[in-house]
CSV table of C-alpha atoms and ligand atoms in Angstrom, one decimal:
chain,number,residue,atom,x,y,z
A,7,UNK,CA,-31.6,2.6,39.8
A,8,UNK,CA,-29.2,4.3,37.1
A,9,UNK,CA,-30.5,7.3,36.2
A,10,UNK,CA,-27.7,7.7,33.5
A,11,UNK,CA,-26.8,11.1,34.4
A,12,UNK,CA,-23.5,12.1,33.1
A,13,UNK,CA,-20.5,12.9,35.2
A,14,UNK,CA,-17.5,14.7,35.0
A,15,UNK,CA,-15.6,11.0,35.3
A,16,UNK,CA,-17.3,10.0,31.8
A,17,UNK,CA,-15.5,12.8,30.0
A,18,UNK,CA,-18.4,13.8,27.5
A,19,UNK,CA,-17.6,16.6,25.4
A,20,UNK,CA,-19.1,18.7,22.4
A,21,UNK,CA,-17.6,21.2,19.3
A,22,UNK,CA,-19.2,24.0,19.7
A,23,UNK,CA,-19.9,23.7,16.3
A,24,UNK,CA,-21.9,20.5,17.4
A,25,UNK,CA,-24.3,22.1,19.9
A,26,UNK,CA,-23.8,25.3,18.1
A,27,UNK,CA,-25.3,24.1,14.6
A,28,UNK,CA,-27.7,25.9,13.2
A,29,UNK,CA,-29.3,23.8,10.7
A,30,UNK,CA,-28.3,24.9,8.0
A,31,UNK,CA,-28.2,22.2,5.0
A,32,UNK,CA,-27.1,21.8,1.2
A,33,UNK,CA,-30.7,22.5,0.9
A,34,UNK,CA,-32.0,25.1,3.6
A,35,UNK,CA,-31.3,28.0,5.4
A,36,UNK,CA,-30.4,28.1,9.0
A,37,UNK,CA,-33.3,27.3,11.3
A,38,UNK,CA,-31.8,28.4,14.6
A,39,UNK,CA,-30.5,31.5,16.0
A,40,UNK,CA,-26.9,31.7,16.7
A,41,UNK,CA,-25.5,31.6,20.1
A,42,UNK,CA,-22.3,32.9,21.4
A,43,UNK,CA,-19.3,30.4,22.0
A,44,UNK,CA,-20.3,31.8,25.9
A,45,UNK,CA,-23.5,31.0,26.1
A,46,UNK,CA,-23.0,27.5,24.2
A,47,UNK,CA,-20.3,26.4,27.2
A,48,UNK,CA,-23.3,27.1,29.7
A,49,UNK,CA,-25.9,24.7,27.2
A,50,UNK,CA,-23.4,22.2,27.7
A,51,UNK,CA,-22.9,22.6,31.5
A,52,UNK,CA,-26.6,22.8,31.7
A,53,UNK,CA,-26.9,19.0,30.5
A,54,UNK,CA,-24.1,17.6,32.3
A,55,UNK,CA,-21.3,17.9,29.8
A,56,UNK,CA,-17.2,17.7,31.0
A,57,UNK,CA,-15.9,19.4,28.4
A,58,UNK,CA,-16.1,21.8,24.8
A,59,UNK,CA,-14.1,21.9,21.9
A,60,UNK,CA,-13.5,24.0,19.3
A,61,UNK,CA,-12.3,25.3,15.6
A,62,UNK,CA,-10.4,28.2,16.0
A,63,UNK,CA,-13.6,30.1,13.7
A,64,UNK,CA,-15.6,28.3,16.1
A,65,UNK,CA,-14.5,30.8,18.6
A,66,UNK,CA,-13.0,33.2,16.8
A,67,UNK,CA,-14.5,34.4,13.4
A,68,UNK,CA,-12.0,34.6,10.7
A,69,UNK,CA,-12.4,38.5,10.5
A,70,UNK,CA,-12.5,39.4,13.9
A,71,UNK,CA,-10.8,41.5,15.2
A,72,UNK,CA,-7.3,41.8,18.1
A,73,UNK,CA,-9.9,43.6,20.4
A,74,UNK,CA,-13.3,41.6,19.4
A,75,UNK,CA,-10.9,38.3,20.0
A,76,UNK,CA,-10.0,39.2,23.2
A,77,UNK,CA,-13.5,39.9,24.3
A,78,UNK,CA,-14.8,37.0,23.3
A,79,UNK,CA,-12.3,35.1,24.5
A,80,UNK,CA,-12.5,36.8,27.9
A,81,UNK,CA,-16.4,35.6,28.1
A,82,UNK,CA,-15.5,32.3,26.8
A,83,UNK,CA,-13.2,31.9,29.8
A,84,UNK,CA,-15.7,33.5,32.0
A,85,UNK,CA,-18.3,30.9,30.6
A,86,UNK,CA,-15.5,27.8,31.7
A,87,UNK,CA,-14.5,29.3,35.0
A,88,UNK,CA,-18.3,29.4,36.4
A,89,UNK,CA,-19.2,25.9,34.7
A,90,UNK,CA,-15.8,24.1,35.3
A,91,UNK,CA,-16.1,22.7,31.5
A,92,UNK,CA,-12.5,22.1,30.2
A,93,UNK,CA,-11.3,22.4,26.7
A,94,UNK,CA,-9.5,18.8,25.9
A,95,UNK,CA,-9.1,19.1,22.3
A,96,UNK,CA,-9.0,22.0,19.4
A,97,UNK,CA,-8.6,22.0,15.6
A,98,UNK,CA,-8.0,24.1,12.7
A,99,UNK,CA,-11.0,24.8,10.2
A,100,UNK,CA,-9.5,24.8,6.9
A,101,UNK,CA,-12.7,23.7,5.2
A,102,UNK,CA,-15.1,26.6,5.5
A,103,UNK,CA,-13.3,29.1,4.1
A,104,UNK,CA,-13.3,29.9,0.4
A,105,UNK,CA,-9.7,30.0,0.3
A,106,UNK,CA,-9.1,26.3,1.5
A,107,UNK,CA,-11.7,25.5,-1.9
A,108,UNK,CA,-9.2,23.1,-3.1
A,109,UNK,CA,-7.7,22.1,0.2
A,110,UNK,CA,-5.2,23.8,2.2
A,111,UNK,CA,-2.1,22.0,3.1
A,112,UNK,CA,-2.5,19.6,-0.2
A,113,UNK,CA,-3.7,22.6,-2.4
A,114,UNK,CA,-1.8,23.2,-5.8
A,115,UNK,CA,-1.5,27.2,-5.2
A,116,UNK,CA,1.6,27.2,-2.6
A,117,UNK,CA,0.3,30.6,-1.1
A,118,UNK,CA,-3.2,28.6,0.0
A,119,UNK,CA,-0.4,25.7,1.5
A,120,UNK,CA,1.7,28.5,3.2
A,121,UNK,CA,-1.7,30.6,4.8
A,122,UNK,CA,-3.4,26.7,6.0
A,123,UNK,CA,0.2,26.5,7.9
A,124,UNK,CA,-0.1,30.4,9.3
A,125,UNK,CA,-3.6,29.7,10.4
A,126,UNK,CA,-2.7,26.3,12.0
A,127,UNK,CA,-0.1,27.7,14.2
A,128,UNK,CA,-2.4,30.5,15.6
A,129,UNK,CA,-5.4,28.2,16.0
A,130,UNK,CA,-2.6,25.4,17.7
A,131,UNK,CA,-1.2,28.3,19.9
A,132,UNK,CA,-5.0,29.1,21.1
A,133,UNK,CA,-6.0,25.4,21.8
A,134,UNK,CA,-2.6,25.5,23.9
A,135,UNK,CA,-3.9,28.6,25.4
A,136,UNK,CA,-7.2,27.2,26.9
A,137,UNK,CA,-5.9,24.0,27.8
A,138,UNK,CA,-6.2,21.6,25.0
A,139,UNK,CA,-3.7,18.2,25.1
A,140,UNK,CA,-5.1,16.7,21.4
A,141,UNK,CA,-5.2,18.6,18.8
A,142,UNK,CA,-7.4,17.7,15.8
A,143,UNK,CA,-6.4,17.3,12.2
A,144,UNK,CA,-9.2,17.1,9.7
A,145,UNK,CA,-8.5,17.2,6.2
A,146,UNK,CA,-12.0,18.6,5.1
A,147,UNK,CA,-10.6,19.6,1.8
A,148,UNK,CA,-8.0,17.9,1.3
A,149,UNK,CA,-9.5,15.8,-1.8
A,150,UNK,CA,-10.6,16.5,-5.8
A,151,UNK,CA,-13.1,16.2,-7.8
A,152,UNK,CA,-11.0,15.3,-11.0
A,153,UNK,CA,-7.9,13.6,-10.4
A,154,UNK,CA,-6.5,15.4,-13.5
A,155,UNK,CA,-6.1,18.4,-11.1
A,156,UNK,CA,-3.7,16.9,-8.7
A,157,UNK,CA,-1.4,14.0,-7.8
A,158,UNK,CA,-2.3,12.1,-5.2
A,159,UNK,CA,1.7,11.1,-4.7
A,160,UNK,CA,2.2,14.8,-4.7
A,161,UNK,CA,-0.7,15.3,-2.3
A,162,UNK,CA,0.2,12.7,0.6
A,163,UNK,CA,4.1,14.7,0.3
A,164,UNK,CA,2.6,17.8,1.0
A,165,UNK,CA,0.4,16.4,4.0
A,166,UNK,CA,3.5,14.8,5.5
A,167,UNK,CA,5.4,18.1,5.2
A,168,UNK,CA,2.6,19.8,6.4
A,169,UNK,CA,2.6,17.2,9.8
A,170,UNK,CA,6.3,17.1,9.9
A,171,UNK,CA,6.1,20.7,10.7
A,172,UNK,CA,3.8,21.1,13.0
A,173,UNK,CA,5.5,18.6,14.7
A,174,UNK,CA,8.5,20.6,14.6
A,175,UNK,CA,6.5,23.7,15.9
A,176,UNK,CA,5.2,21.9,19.2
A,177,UNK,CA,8.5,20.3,20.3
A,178,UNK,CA,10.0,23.9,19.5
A,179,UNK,CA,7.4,25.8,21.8
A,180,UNK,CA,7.6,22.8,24.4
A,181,UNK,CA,3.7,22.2,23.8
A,182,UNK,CA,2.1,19.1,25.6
A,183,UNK,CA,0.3,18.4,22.7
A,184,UNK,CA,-0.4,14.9,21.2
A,185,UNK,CA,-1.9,15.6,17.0
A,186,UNK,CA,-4.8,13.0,16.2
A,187,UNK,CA,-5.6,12.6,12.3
A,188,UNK,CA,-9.0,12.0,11.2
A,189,UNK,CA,-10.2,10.6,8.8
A,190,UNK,CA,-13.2,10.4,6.1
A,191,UNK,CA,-13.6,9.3,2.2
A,192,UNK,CA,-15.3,11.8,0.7
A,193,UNK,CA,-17.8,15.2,1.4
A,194,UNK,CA,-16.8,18.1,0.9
A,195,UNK,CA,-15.0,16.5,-1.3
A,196,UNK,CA,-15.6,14.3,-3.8
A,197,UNK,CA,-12.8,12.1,-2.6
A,198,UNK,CA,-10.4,12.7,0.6
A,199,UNK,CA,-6.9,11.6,0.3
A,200,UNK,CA,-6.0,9.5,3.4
A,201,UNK,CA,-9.8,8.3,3.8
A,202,UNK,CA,-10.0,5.9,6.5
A,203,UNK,CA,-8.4,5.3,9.9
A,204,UNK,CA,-6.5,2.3,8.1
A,205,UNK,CA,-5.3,4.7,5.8
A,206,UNK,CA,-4.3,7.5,8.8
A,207,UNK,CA,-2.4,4.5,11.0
A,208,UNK,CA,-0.1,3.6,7.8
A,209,UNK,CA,0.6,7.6,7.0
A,210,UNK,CA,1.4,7.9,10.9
A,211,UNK,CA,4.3,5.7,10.6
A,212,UNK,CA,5.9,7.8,7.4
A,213,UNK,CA,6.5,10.9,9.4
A,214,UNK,CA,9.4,12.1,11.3
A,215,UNK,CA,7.9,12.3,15.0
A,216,UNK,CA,5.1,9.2,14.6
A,217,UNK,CA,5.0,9.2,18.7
A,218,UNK,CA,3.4,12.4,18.1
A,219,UNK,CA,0.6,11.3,16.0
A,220,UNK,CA,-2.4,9.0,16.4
A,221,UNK,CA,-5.9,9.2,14.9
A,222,UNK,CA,-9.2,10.2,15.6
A,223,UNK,CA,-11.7,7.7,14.2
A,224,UNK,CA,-15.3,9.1,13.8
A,225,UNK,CA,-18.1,6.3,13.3
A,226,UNK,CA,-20.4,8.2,10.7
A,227,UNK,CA,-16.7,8.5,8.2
A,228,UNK,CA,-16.4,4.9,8.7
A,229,UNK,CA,-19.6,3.8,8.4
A,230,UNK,CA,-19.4,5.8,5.2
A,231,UNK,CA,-16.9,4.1,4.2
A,232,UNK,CA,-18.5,0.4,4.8
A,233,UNK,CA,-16.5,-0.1,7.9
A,234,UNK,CA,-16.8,-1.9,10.9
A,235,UNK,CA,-16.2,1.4,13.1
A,236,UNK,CA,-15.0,-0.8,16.9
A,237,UNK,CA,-12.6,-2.7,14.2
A,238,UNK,CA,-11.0,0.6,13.4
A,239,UNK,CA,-10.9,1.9,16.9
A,240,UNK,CA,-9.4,-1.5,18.4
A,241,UNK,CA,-6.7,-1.7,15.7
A,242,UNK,CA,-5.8,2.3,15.8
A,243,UNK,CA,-6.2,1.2,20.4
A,244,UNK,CA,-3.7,-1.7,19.7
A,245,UNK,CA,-1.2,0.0,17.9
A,246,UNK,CA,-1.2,2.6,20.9
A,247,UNK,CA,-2.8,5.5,18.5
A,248,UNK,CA,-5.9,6.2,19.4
A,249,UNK,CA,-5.6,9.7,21.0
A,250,UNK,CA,-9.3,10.9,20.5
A,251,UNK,CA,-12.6,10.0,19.2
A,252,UNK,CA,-15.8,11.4,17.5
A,253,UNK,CA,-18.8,9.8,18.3
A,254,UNK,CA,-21.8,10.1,16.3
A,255,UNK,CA,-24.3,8.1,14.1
A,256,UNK,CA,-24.8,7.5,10.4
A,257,UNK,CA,-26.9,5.2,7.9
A,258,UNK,CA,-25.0,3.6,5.9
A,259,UNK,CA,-24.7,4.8,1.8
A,260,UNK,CA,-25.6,8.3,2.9
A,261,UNK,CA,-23.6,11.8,3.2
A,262,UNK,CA,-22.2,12.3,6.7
A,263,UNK,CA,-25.0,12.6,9.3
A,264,UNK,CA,-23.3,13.4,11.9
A,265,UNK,CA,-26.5,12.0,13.9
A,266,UNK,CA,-27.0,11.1,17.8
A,267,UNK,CA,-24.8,9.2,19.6
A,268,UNK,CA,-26.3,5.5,18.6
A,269,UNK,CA,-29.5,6.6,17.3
A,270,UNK,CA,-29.0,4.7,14.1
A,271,UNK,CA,-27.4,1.1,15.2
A,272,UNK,CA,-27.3,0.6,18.5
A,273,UNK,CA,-25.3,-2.8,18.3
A,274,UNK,CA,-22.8,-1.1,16.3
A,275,UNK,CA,-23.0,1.4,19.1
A,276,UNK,CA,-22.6,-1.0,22.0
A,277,UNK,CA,-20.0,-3.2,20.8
A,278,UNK,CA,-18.0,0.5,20.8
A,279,UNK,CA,-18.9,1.2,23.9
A,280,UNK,CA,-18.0,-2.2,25.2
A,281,UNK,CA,-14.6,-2.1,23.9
A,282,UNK,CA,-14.3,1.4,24.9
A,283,UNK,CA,-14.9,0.0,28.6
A,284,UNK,CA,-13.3,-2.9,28.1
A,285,UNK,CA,-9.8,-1.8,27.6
A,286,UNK,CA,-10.2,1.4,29.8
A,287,UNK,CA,-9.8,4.3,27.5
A,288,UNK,CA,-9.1,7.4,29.0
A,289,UNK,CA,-9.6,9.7,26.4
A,290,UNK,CA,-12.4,11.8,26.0
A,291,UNK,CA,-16.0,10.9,24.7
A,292,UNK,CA,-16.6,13.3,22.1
A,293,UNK,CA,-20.0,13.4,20.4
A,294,UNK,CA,-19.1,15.2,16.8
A,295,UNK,CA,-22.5,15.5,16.2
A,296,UNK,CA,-25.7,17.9,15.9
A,297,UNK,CA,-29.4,17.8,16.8
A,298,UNK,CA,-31.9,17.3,13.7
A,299,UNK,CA,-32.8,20.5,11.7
A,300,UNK,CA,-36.3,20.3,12.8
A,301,UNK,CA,-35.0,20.9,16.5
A,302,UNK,CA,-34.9,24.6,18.5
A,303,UNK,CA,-32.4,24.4,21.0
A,304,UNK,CA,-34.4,22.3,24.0
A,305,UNK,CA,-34.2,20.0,21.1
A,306,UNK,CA,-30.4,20.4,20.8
A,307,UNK,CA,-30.4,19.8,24.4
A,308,UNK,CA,-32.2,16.7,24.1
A,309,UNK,CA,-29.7,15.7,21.5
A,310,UNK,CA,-26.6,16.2,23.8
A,311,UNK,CA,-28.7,14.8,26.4
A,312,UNK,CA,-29.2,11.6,23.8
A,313,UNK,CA,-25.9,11.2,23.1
A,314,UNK,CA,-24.4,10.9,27.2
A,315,UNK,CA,-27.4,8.9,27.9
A,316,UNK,CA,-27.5,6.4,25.4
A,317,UNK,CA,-23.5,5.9,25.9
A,318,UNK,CA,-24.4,4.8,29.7
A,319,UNK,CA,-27.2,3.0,29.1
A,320,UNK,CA,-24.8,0.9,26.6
A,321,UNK,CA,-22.1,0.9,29.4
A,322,UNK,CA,-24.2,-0.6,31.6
A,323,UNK,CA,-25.4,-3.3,29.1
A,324,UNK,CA,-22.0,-4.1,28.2
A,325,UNK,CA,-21.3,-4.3,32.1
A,326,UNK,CA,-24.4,-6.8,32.1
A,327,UNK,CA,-23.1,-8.8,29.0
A,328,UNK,CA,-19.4,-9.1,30.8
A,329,UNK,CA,-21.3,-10.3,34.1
A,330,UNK,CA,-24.1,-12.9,32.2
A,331,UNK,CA,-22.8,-16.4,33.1
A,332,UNK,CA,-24.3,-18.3,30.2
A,333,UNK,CA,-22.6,-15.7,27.9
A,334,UNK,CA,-19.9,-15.9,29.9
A,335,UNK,CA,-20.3,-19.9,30.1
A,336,UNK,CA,-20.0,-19.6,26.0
A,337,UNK,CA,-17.4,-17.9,25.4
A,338,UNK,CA,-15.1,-19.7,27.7
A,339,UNK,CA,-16.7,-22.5,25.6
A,340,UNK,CA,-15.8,-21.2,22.6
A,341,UNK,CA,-12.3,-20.0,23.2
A,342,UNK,CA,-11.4,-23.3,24.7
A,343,UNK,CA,-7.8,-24.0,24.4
A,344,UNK,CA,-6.6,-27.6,25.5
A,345,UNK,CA,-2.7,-26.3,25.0
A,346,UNK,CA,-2.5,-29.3,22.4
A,347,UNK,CA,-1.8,-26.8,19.5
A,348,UNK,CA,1.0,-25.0,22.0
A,349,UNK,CA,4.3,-26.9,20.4
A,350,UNK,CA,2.7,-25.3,17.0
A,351,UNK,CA,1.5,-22.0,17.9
A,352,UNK,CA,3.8,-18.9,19.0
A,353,UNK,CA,7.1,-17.2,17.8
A,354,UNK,CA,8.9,-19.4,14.1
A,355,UNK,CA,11.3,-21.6,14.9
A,356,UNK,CA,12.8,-24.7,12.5
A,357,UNK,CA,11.8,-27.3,14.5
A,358,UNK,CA,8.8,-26.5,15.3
A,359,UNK,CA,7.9,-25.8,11.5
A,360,UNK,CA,9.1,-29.0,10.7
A,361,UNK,CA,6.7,-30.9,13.1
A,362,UNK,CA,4.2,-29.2,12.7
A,363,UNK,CA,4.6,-29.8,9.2
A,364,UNK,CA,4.3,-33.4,9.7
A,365,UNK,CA,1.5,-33.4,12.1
A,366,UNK,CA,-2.0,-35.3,11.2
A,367,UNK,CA,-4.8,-33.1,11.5
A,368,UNK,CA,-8.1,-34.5,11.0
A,369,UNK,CA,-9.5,-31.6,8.9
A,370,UNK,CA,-13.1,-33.1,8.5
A,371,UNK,CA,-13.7,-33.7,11.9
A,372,UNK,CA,-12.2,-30.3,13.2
A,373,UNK,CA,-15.0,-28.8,10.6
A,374,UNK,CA,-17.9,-30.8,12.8
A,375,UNK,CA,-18.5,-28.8,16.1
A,376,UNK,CA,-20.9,-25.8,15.4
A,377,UNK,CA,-19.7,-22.4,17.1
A,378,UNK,CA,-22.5,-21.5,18.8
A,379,UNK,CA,-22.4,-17.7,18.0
A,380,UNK,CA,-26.0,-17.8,16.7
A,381,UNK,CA,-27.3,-18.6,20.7
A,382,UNK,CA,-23.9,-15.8,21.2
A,383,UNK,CA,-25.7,-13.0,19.2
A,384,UNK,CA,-29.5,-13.9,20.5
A,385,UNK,CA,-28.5,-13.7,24.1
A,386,UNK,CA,-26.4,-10.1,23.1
A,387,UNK,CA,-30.0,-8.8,21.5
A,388,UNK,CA,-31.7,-10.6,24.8
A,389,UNK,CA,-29.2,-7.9,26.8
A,390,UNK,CA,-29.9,-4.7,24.6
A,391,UNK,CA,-33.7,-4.8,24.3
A,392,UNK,CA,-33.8,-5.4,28.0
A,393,UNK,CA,-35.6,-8.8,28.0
A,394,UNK,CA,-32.5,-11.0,29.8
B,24,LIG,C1,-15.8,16.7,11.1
B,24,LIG,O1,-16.1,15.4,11.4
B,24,LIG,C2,-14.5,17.1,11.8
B,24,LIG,C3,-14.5,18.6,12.1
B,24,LIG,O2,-15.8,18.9,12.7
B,24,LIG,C4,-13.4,18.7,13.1
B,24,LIG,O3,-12.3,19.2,12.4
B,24,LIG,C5,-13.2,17.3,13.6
B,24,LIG,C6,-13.1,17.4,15.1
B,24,LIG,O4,-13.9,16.5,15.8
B,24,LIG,N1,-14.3,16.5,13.1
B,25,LIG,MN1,-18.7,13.8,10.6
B,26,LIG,MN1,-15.4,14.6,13.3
């Protein structure tokens, strides 16, 4: 019997902004007290978790500080020693501060660019010092209100620069760092410049160290952005990019909810999961997400628990779906392949564009055969809500 207790092996891992949210909204105070980033790494090795990340504020407040650093970063280290958690990923927050208010590497002041650089570097240098191999580049800010204020030509040159250099600063202090961009279309913001994954994988390729660059899809941006989330992540796998990913929920037409792992579509959820498990990712399962306001911090247990849980109860379903002979009996159906369209199929070449250019098809009866994917789709609910 699975009792879908998480394991090292499963690499789940929480901000501790995630675990360590407390509740506060556009519209209410903060509802739980604040924990240190200490005690937050022994929350998440109380419920099973493999690693923590973190903002550089996250762990260090912007103020604090040489001597109030080091202390906390002594118990922070304390806190991973006696739970064994690991630190696979850190980023730069560049978004809570008033100074980033119109962006920080895109921003039209050039002092704002030059400090979001200064602050990246330290907050790279202390990922690198606890261990982090991704480091996390989310362009909060980085957007307008009124495109009268700034170009968006302009704004993608300053990003690139802004990438180009940090580049530049890992190969120069020989980190083992891989950079993962993430994206999302709006909030803060009223628009964010690069707002999908798409959008990340095509500015990838226009920097001067791309093998040093992937993305880091979350679902609730996508979903934001009316996107098929697993689409995202297979084309960003395919193109050999994706080097992280934020996992969360998110109803659709709504500001990011940042909700439980699959607590809002759980098909949308499994078909992730499934590919995720499918094609072997080795990254890290990271839940960028945080418990409802109305929770106290059993509750934001409950919610970490949620999210590990839910991710291996759809592991095993899409274990079950792989192994089910009549879906497996379909799609071997479906995909069937007689090798008659071989001689047409495959790399260009003249001749065989000129026969296939005279070959007969018989389009009306190709039309005829139904596809089945209605019987497909029944038998994938049948799987989810338990009842096959
Ligand atoms: C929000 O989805 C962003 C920030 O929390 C952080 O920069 C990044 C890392 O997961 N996600
Ligand atoms: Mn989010
Ligand atoms: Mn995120």
């Amino acid at each position: 019997m699975n009792t879908y207790n998480p394991k090292p092996e499963h690499q789940f891992t929480f901000g501790l902004w995630t675990v360590g949210s407390r509740g506060r909204d556009p519209f209410g105070s903060e509802v739980r007290e604040s924990k240190t980033p200490a005690e937050l790494v022994y929350l998440l090795g109380e419920v099973g978790a493999y690693g923590v990340n973190f903002h550089d504020n996250d762990l260090i407040p912007i103020d604090a500080t040489p001597a109030e650093a080091e202390s906390i970063k002594k118990a922070f280290r304390q806190a991973l020693a006696s739970t064994g958690l690991v630190v696979p990923m850190a980023t730069t927050n560049l978004f809570s501060d008033p100074v980033f208010k119109d962006g920080a590497f895109t921003s039209n002041d050039p002092k704002v660019r030059a400090y979001a650089r200064q602050k990246t570097m330290k907050s790279i240098d202390l990922g690198v010092e606890f261990g982090a191999k991704v480091y996390v580049f989310w362009g909060g800010r980085e957007g307008v209100e009124t495109d009268s204020s700034k170009s968006a030509v302009e704004a993608i040159k300053r990003t690139r620069e802004a990438l180009n250099f940090f580049c530049e600063y890992a190969l120069d202090r020989k980190y083992d760092l891989k950079f993962a961009l993430e994206a999302k279309p709006n909030e803060p913001r009223g628009d964010i410049y690069n707002p999908t994954t798409g959008h990340m994988l095509a500015f990838i390729e226009t920097l001067d160290h791309p093998e040093m660059v992937g993305v880091n899809p979350e679902v609730a941006h996508e979903h934001m952005a009316g996107l098929n989330f697993m689409h995202g992540v297979a084309q960003a796998w395919e193109a050999g990019k994706l080097f992280h990913i934020d996992l969360n929920d998110q109803y659709p037409g709504r500001y990011d909810q940042d909700l439980r792992f699959g607590s809002r579509d759980l098909k949308a959820a499994f078909y992730l999961v499934k590919f995720l498990e499918d094609v072997k990712y080795n990254g890290s399962r990271h839940f960028d997400a945080h418990a409802y306001r109305t929770e106290d911090y059993e509750g934001v247990k409950d919610f970490a628990r949620g999210c590990m849980r839910t991710y291996l109860i759809l592991k095993e379903k899409a274990a079950q779906f792989n192994a089910d002979a009549e879906v497996q009996a379909l799609l071997a159906e479906i995909n069937a392949d007689d090798g008659a369209m071989a001689p047409f199929l495959g790399k260009y070449t003249p001749e065989k564009a000129a026969a296939l250019k005279e070959h007969a098809f018989d389009r009306v009866a190709i039309a005829q055969p139904g596809r089945k994917y209605e019987r497909l789709d029944q038998l994938t609910i049948d799987i989810l809500t338990g009842t096959r």
